[in-house]
Coordinates of C-alpha atoms in Angstrom, one line a residue:
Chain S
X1186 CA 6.1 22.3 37.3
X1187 CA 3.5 20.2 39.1
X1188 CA 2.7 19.9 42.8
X1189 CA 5.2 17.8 44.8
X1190 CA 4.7 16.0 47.7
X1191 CA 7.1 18.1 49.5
X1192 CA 4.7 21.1 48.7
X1193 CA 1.9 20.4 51.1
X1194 CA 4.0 20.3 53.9
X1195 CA 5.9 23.7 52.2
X1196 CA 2.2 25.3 52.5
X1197 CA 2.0 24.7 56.0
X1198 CA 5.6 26.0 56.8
X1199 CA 4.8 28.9 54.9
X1200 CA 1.9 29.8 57.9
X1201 CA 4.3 29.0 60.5
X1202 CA 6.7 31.4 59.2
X1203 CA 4.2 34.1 58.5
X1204 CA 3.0 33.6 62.0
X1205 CA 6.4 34.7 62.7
X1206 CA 7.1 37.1 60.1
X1207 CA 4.6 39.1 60.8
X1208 CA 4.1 38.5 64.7
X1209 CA 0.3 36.8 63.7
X1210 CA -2.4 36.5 66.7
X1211 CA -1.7 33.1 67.5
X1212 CA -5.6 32.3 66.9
X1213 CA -5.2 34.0 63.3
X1214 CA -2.6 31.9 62.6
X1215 CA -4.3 28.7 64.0
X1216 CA -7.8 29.7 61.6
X1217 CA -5.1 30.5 58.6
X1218 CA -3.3 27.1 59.0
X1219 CA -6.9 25.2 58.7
X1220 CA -8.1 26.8 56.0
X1221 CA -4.8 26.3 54.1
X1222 CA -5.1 22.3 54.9
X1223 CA -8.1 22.3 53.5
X1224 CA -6.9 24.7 50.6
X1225 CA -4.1 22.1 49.8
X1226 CA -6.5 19.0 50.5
X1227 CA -8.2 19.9 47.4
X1228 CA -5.2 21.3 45.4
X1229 CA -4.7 19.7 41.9
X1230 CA -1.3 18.5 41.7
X1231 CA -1.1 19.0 37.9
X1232 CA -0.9 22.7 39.1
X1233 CA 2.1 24.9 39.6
X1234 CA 2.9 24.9 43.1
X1235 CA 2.4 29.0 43.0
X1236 CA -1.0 28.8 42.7
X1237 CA -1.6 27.2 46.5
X1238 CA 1.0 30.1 47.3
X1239 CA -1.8 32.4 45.4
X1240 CA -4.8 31.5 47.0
X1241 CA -2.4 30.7 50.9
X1242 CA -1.8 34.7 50.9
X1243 CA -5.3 35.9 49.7
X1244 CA -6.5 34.0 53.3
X1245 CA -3.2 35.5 55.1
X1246 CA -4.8 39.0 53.8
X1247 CA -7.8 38.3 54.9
X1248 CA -6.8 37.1 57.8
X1249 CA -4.7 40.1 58.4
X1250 CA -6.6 42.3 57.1
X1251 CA -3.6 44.4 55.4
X1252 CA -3.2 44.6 51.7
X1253 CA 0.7 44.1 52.0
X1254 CA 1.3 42.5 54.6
X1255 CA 4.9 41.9 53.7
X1256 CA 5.1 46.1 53.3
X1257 CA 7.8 47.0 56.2
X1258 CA 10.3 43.7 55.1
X1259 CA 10.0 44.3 51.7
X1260 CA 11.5 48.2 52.2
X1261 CA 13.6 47.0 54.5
X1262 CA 14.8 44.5 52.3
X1263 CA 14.9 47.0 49.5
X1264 CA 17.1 49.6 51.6
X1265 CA 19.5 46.7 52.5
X1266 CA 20.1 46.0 49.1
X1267 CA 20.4 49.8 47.9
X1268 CA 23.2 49.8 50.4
X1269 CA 24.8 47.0 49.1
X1270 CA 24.6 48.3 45.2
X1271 CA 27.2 50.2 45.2
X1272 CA 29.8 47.6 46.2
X1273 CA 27.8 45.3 44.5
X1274 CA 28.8 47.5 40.8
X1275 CA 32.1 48.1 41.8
X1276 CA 32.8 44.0 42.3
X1277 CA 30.8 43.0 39.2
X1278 CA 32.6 45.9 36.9
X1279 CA 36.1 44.7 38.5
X1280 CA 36.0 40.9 37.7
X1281 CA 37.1 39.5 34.7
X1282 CA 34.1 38.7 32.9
X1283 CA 31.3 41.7 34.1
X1284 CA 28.6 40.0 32.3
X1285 CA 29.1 36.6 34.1
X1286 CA 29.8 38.6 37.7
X1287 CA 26.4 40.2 36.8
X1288 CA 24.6 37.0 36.6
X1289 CA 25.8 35.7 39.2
X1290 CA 25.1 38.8 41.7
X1291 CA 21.5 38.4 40.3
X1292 CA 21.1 35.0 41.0
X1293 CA 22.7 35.4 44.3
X1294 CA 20.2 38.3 44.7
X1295 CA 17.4 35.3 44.7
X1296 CA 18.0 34.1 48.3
X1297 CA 16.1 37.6 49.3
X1298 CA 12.6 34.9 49.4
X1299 CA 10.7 34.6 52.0
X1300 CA 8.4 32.2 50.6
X1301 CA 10.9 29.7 50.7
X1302 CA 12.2 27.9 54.3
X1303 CA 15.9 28.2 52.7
X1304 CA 15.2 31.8 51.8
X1305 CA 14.1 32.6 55.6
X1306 CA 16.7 34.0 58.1
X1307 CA 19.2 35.1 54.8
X1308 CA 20.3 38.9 55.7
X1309 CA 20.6 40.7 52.4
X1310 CA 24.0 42.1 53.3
X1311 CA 25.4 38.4 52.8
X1312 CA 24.2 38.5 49.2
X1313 CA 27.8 39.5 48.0
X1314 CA 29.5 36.9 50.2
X1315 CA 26.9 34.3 48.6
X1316 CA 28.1 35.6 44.9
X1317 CA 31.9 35.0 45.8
X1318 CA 31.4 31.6 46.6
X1319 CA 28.8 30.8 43.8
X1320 CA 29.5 28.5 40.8
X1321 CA 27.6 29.4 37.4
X1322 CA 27.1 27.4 34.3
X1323 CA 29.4 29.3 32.1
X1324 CA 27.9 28.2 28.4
X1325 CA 24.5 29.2 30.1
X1326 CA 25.4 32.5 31.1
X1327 CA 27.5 32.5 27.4
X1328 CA 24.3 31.6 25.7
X1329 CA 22.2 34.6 27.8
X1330 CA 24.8 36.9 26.7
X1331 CA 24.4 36.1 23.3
X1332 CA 20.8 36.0 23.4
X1333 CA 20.6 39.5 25.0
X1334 CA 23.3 41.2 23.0
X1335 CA 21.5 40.3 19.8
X1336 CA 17.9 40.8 21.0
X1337 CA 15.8 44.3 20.6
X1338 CA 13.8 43.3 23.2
X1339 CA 14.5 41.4 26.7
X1340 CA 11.5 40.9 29.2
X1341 CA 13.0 40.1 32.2
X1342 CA 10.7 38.7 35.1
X1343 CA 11.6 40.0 38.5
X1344 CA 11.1 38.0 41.5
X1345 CA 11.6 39.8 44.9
X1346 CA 11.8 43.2 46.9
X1347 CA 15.3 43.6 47.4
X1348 CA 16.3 41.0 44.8
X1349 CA 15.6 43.3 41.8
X1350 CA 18.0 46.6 43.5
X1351 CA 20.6 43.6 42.7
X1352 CA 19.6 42.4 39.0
X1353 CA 20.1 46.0 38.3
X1354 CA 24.0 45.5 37.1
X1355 CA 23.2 42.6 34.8
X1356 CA 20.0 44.5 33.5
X1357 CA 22.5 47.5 32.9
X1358 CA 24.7 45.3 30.5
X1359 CA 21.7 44.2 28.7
X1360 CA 20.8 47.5 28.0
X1361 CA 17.8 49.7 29.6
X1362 CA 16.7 50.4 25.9
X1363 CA 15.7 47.0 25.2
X1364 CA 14.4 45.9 29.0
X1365 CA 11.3 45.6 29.9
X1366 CA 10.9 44.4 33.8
X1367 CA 8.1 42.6 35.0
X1368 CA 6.5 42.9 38.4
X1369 CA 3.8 41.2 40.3
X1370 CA 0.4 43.0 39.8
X1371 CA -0.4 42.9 43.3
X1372 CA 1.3 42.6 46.4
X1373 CA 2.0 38.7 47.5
X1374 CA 4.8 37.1 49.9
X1375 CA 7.7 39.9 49.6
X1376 CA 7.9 39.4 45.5
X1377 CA 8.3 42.7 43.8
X1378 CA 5.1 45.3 42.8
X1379 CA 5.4 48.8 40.8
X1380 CA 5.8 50.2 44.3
X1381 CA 9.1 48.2 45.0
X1382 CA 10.6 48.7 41.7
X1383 CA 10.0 53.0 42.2
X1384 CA 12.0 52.5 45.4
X1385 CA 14.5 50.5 44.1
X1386 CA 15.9 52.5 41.0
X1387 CA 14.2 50.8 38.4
X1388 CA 11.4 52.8 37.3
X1389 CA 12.6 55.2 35.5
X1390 CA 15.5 53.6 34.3
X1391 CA 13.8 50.4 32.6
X1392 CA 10.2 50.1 31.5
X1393 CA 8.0 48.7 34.2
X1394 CA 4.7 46.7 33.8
X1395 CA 2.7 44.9 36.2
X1396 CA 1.7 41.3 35.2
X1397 CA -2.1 42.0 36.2
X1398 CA -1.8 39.0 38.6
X1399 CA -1.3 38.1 42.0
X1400 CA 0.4 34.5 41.7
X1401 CA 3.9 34.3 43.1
X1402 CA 5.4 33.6 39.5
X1403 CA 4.4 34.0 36.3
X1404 CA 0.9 32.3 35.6
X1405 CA -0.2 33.1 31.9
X1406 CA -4.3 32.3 32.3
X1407 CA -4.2 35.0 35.0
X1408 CA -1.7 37.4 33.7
X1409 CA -2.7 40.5 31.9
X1410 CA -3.4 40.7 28.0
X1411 CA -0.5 43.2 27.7
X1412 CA 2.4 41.2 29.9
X1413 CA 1.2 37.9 27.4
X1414 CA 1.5 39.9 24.3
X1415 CA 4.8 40.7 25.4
X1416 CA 5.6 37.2 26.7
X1417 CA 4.9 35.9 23.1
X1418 CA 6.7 39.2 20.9
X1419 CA 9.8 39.4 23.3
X1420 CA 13.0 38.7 21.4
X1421 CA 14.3 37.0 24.8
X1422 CA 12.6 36.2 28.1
X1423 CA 14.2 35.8 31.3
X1424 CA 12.3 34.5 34.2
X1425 CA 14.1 34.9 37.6
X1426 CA 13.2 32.9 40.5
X1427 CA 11.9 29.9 41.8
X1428 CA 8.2 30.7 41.4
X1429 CA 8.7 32.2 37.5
X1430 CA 10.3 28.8 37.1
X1431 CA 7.5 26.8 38.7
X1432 CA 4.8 28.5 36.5
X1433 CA 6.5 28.4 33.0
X1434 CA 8.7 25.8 33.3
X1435 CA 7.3 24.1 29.9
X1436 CA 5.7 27.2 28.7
X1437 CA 6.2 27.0 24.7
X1438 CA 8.4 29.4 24.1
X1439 CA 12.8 29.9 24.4
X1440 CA 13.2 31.3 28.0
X1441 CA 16.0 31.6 30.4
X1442 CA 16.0 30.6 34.3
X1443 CA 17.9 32.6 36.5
X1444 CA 17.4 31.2 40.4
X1445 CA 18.7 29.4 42.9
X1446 CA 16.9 25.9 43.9
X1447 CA 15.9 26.5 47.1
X1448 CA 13.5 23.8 47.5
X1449 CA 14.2 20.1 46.8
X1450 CA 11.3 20.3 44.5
X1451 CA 12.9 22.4 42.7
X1452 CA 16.1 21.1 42.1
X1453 CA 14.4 18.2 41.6
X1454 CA 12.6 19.4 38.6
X1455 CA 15.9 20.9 37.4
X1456 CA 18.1 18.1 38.2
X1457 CA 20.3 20.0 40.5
X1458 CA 21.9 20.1 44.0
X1459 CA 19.3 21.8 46.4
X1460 CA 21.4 25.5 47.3
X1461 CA 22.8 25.3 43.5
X1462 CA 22.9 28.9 41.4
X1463 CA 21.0 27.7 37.8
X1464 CA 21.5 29.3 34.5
X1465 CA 19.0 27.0 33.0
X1466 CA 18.7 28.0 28.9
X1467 CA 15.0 26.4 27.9
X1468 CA 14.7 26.1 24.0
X1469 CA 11.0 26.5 22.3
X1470 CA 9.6 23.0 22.6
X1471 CA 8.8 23.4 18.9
X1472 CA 12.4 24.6 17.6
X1473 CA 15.5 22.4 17.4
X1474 CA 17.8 25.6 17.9
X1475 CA 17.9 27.4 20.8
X1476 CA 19.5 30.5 19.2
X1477 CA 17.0 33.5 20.3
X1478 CA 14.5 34.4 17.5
Chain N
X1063 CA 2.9 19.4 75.6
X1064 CA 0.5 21.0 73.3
X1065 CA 0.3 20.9 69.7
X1066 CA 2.6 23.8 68.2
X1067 CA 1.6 25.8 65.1
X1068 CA 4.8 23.7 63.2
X1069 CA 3.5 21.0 64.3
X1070 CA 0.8 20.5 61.3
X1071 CA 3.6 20.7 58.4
X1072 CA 5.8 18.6 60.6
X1073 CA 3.1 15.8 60.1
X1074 CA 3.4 16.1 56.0
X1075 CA 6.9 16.4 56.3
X1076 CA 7.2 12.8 58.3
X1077 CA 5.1 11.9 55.2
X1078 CA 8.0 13.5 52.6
X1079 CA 10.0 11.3 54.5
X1080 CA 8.5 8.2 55.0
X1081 CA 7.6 8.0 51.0
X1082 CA 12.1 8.4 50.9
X1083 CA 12.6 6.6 53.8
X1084 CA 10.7 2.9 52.7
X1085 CA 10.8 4.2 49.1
X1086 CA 6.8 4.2 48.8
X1087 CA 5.1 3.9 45.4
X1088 CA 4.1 7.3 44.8
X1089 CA 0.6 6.8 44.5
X1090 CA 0.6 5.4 48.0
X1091 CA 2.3 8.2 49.4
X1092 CA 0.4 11.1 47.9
X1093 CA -2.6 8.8 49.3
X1094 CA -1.3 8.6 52.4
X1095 CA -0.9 12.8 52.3
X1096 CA -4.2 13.3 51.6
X1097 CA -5.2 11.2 55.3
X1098 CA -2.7 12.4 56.5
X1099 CA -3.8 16.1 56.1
X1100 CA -7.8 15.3 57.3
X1101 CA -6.1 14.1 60.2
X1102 CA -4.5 17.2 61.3
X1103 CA -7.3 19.3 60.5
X1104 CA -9.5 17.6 63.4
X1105 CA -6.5 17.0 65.5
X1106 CA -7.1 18.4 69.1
X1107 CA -4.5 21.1 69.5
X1108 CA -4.8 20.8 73.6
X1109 CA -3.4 16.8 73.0
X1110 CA 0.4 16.4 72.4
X1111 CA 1.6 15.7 68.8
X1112 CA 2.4 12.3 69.3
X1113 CA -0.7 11.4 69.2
X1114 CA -0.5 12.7 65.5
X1115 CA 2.4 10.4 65.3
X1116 CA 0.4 7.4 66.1
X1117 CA -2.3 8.0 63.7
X1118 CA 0.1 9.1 61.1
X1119 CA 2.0 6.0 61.3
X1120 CA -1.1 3.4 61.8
X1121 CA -2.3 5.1 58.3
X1122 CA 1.3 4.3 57.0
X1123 CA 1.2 0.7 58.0
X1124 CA -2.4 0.2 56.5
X1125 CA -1.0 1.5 53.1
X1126 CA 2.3 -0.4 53.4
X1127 CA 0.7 -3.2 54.1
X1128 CA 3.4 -3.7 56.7
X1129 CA 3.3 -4.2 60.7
X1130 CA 6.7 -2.7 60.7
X1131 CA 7.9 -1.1 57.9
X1132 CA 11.3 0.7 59.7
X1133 CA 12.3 -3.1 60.6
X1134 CA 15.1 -3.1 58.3
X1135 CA 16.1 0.6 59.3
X1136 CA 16.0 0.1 63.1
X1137 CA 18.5 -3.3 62.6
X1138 CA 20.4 -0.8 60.8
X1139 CA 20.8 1.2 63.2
X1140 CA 21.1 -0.9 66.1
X1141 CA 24.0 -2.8 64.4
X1142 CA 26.3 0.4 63.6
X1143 CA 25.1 1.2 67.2
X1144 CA 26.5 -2.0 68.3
X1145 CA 29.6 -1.5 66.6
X1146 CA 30.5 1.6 68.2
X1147 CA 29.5 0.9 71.5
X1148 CA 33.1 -0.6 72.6
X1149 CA 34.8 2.8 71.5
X1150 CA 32.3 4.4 73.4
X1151 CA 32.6 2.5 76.6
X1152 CA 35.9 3.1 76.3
X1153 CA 35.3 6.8 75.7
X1154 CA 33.1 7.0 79.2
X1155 CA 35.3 5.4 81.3
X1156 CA 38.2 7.1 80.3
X1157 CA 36.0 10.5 81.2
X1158 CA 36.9 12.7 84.3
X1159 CA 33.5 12.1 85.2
X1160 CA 32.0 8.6 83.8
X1161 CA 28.6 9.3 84.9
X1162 CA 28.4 12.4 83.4
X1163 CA 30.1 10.7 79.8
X1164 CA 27.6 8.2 79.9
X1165 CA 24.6 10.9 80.1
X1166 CA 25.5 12.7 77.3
X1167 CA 26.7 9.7 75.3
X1168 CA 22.9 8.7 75.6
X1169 CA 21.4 12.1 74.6
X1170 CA 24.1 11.8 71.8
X1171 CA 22.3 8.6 71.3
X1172 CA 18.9 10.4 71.1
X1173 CA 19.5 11.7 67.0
X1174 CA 18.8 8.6 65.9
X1175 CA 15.2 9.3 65.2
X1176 CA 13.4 9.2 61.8
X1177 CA 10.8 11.1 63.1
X1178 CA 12.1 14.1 62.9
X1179 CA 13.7 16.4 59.9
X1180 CA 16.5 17.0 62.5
X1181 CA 17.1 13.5 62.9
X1182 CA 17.5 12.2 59.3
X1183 CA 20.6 12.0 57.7
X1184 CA 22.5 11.6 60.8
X1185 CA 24.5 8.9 60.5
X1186 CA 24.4 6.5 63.8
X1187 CA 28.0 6.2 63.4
X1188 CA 28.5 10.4 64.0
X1189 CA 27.2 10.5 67.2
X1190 CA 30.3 9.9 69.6
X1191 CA 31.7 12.9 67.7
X1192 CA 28.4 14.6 68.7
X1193 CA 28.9 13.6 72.4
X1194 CA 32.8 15.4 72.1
X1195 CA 30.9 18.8 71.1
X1196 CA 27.9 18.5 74.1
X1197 CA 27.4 21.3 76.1
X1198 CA 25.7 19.6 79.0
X1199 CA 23.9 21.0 82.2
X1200 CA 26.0 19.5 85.0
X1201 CA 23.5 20.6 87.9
X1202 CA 20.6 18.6 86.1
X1203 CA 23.4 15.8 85.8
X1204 CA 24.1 15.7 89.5
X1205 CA 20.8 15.4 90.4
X1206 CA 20.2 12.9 88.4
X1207 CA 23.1 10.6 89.7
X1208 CA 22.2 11.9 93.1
X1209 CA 18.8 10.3 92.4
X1210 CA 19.1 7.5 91.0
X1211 CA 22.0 6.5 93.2
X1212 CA 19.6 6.3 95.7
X1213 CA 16.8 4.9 94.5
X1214 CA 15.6 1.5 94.7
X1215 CA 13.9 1.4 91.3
X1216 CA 14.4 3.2 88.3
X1217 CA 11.9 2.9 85.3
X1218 CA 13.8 4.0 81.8
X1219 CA 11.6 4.9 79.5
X1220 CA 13.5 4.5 76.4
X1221 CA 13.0 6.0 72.7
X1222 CA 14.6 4.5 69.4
X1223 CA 16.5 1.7 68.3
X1224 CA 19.9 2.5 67.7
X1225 CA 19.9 5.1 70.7
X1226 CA 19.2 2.7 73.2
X1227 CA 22.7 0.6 72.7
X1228 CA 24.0 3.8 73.4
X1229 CA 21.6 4.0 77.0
X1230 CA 23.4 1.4 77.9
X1231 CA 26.5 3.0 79.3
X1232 CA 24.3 5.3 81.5
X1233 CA 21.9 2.1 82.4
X1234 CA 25.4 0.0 83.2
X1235 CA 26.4 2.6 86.0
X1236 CA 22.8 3.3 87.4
X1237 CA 23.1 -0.4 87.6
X1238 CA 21.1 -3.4 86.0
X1239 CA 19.5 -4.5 89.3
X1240 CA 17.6 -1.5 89.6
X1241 CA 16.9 -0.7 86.4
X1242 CA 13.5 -1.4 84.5
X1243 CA 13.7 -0.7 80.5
X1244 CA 10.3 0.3 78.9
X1245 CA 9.6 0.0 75.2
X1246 CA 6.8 0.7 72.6
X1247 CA 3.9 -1.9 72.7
X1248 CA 3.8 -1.9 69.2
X1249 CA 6.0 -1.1 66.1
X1250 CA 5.8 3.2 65.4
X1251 CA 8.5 4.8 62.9
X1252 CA 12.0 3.4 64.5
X1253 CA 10.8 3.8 68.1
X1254 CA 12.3 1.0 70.3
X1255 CA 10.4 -2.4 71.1
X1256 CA 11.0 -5.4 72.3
X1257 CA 12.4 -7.2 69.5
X1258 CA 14.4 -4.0 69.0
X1259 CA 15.9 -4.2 73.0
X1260 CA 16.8 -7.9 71.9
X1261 CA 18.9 -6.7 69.3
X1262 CA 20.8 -4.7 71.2
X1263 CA 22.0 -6.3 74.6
X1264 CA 19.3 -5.1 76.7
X1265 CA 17.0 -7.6 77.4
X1266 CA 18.3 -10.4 79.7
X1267 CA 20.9 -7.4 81.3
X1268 CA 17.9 -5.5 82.0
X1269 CA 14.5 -6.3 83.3
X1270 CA 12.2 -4.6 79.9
X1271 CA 9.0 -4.3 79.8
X1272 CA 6.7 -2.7 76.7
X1273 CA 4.4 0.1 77.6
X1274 CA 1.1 -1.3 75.5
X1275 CA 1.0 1.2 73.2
X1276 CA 2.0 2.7 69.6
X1277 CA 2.2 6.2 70.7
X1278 CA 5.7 7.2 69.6
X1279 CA 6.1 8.7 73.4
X1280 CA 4.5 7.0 77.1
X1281 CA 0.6 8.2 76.6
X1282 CA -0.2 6.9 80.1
X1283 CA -4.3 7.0 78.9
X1284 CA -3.2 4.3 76.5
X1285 CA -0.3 2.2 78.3
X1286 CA -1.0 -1.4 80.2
X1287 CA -1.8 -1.3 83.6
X1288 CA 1.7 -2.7 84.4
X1289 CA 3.4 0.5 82.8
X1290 CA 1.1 2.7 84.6
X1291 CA 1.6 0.7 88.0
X1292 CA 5.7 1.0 87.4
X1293 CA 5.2 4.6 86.6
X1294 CA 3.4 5.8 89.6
X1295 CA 5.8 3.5 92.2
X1296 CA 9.3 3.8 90.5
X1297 CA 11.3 5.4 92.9
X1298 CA 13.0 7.6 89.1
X1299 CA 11.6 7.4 85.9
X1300 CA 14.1 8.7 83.5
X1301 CA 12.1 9.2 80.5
X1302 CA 14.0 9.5 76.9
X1303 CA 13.8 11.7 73.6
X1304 CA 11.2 14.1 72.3
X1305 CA 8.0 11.7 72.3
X1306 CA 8.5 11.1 76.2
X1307 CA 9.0 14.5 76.7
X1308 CA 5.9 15.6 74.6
X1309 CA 3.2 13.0 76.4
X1310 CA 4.8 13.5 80.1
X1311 CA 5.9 16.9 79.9
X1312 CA 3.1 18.3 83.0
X1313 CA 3.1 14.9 84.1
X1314 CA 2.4 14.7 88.2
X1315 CA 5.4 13.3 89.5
X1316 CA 8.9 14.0 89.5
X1317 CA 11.1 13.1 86.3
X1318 CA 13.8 13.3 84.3
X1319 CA 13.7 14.2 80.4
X1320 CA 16.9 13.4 78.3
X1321 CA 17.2 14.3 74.9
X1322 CA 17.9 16.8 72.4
X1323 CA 15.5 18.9 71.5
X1324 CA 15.8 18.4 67.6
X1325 CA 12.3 20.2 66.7
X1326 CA 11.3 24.2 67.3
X1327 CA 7.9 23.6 68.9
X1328 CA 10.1 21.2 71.8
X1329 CA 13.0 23.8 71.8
X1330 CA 10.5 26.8 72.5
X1331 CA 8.3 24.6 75.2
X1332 CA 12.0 23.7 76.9
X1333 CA 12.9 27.0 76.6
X1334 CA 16.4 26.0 75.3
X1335 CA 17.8 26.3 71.9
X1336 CA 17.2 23.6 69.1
X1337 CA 19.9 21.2 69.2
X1338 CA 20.7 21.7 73.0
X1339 CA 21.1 18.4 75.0
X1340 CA 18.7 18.5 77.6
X1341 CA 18.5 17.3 80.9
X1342 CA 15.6 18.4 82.9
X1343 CA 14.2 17.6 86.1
X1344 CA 10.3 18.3 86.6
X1345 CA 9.4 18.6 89.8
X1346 CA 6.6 16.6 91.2
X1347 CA 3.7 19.3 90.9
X1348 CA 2.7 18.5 94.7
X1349 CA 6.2 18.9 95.8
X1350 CA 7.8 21.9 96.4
X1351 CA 11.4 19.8 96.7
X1352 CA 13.0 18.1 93.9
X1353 CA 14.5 15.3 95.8
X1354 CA 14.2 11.6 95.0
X1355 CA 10.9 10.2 97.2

């Protein structure tokens, strides 16, 4: 997806709420908001908005001089939701359809973002309340279902701290066998590392990788030669989050998009309401079928 | 006031806007983002952000073309204004306390303003249910009448078209001999001019007079000499909205700011909470009494 208008504007929010995230020196945040005007000045709009994100929390870490600065949200976020798991299983294994209850849990895991404005000021522990109210595509979730059941291997892009203790039903049904998960390579906004997934359950219990980059999504040129090789092999890829969607949105291969458009950017680009829970099912650009391979 | 930290996105976001607003080419408007960001980074953070405003929107008319291009906006607005000010004349002087239903019919009035996110999408014809909700300080309210009931002149400095039919109320019972109405100089976003007082039924009831400038707020460095005459010998100046407040906020003599405080970075320097209806009287900085001289 390319730059919007909407995202230069987005950049600068995002200082204003790390400023208040994380209690920034007001004259740090003041040197941090110039430098990312000038950062977005020369942005190249054909580019995914992630990579202004990228290069936004490189100068925030500078600035900060922390590696992960997110560190203390992301547990907290992390703990929040491992309270919530429980409940979260029993709900999703009493509903009619588990599978769909699953997805849409995940999905409604996705407001856990605080890269977003819409994201910001979301306690975790409303997550379930979101999923009760939520309306999903039902042939997309149909047509994940019978993508993963049929697939040896699903590689499923996490998004956020917090967010991925809650995909853990869904990526129960699929099958830990076949699953591999995805995480950031390094630590940027409150998306997901290998440290996160340890402390929430999922290492251990699915195969873990790091995608060797530090883009808030999924940028192939800076990924790592092992997450492509998966990218291409997988039987079925599903990318979660706004930022996965941003940076492969187009990519030439099937995928599926699990989110929720939090940005009117974004549900520009999908063609939704802004707040709406997408299922969105993206078929190779070079096959007519969108049956998985 | 100061600029604020959320004041720099604010600026790209009245951008966002304006390009959906006037529905501008978007080649024009990603142009117009580009100045628009140089601007802010050399903006003097000591100066209040209306000063942005007035470069922001003197750049928007030079790529528009256009010497007014929320002309066919602000008669928008002042006709639905128009059509609801009967009901709400009715409304005020059917009120316990008229004077008190006419001030916070006015700061009702005061959403009417494209220049900020809080503002759009508020339909003109909402805001008498607005005024039913308003929680309004009744001390600030007293001393206002009590002020203006004994004043021989009192300069209203007025904010945006639309809003001001609904000043009129208020204006009625502080009563048209006393009252002077100022107004922009020049067009800026839907900000109030002459033309616009025309249109709504306040010129010829009221003396008006414009201030000489196209700072969306009273920048007394750049108003006529007759403005800053008024302003010093006005016996109450009432000043209007959140671009009055930001350029006279400090300001040394006494006043009285209406308006709701629709942004963060005027919420925080009010010390209220965003949304509130405001009415505050500043002191004369050389006074230690807040009576009417």
């Amino acid at each position: 997806m390319r730059t919007y208008l909407d995202c230069y504007p987005c950049a600068g929010r995002q200082v204003v709420d790390a400023a208040c995230d994380l209690d920034l020196d007001e004259e740090v945040a003041a040197r941090l908001m110039k430098r990312v005007l000038s950062l977005i000045l020369e942005a190249d709009p054909a580019l995914p908005p992630p990579l202004i994100g990228r290069d936004l929390h490189r100068m925030l870490r500078e600035e900060t001089g922390s590696a992960d600065p997110y560190l203390a949200l992301k547990c907290q976020a992390t703990r929040q939701a491992l309270d919530l798991l429980p409940e979260a299983e029993r709900r999703v294994a009493a509903g009619a359809d588990p599978f769909h209850e699953a997805v849409v849990l995940s999905i409604s895991g996705n407001v856990i973002d605080l890269g977003t404005g819409a994201g910001r000021g979301i306690d975790p522990r409303d997550v379930l309340d979101h999923a009760l109210a939520a309306s999903v595509d039902r042939s997309g979730v149909a047509a994940l279902e019978h993508a993963a059941r049929a697939a040896r291997s699903v590689l499923w892009l996490a998004d956020n701290a917090g967010e991925i203790v809650l995909d853990r039903p869904l990526l129960d049904r699929i099958g830990p066998e076949r699953v591999t998960v995805v995480v950031r390579g390094r630590p940027i906004i409150n998306d997901a590392t290998l440290e996160d997934a340890a402390r929430s359950g999922i290492t251990g219990r699915f195969r873990v990788i790091p995608n060797g980059s530090d883009v808030p999504g999924t940028w192939l040129p800076e990924c790592s030669e092992e997450l492509r090789s998966c990218f291409a092999s997988a039987d079925v890829v599903v990318a979660k989050g706004q930022g996965n969607y941003e940076t492969l949105s187009g990519a030439p291969r099937e995928l599926f998009f699990l989110l929720r458009a939090k940005c009117g950017p974004v549900a520009q680009d999908l063609g939704v309401a802004p707040g709406a829970f997408v299922v969105r099912h993206q078929s190779d650009g070079s096959a007519l079928h969108s049956a998985p391979r």
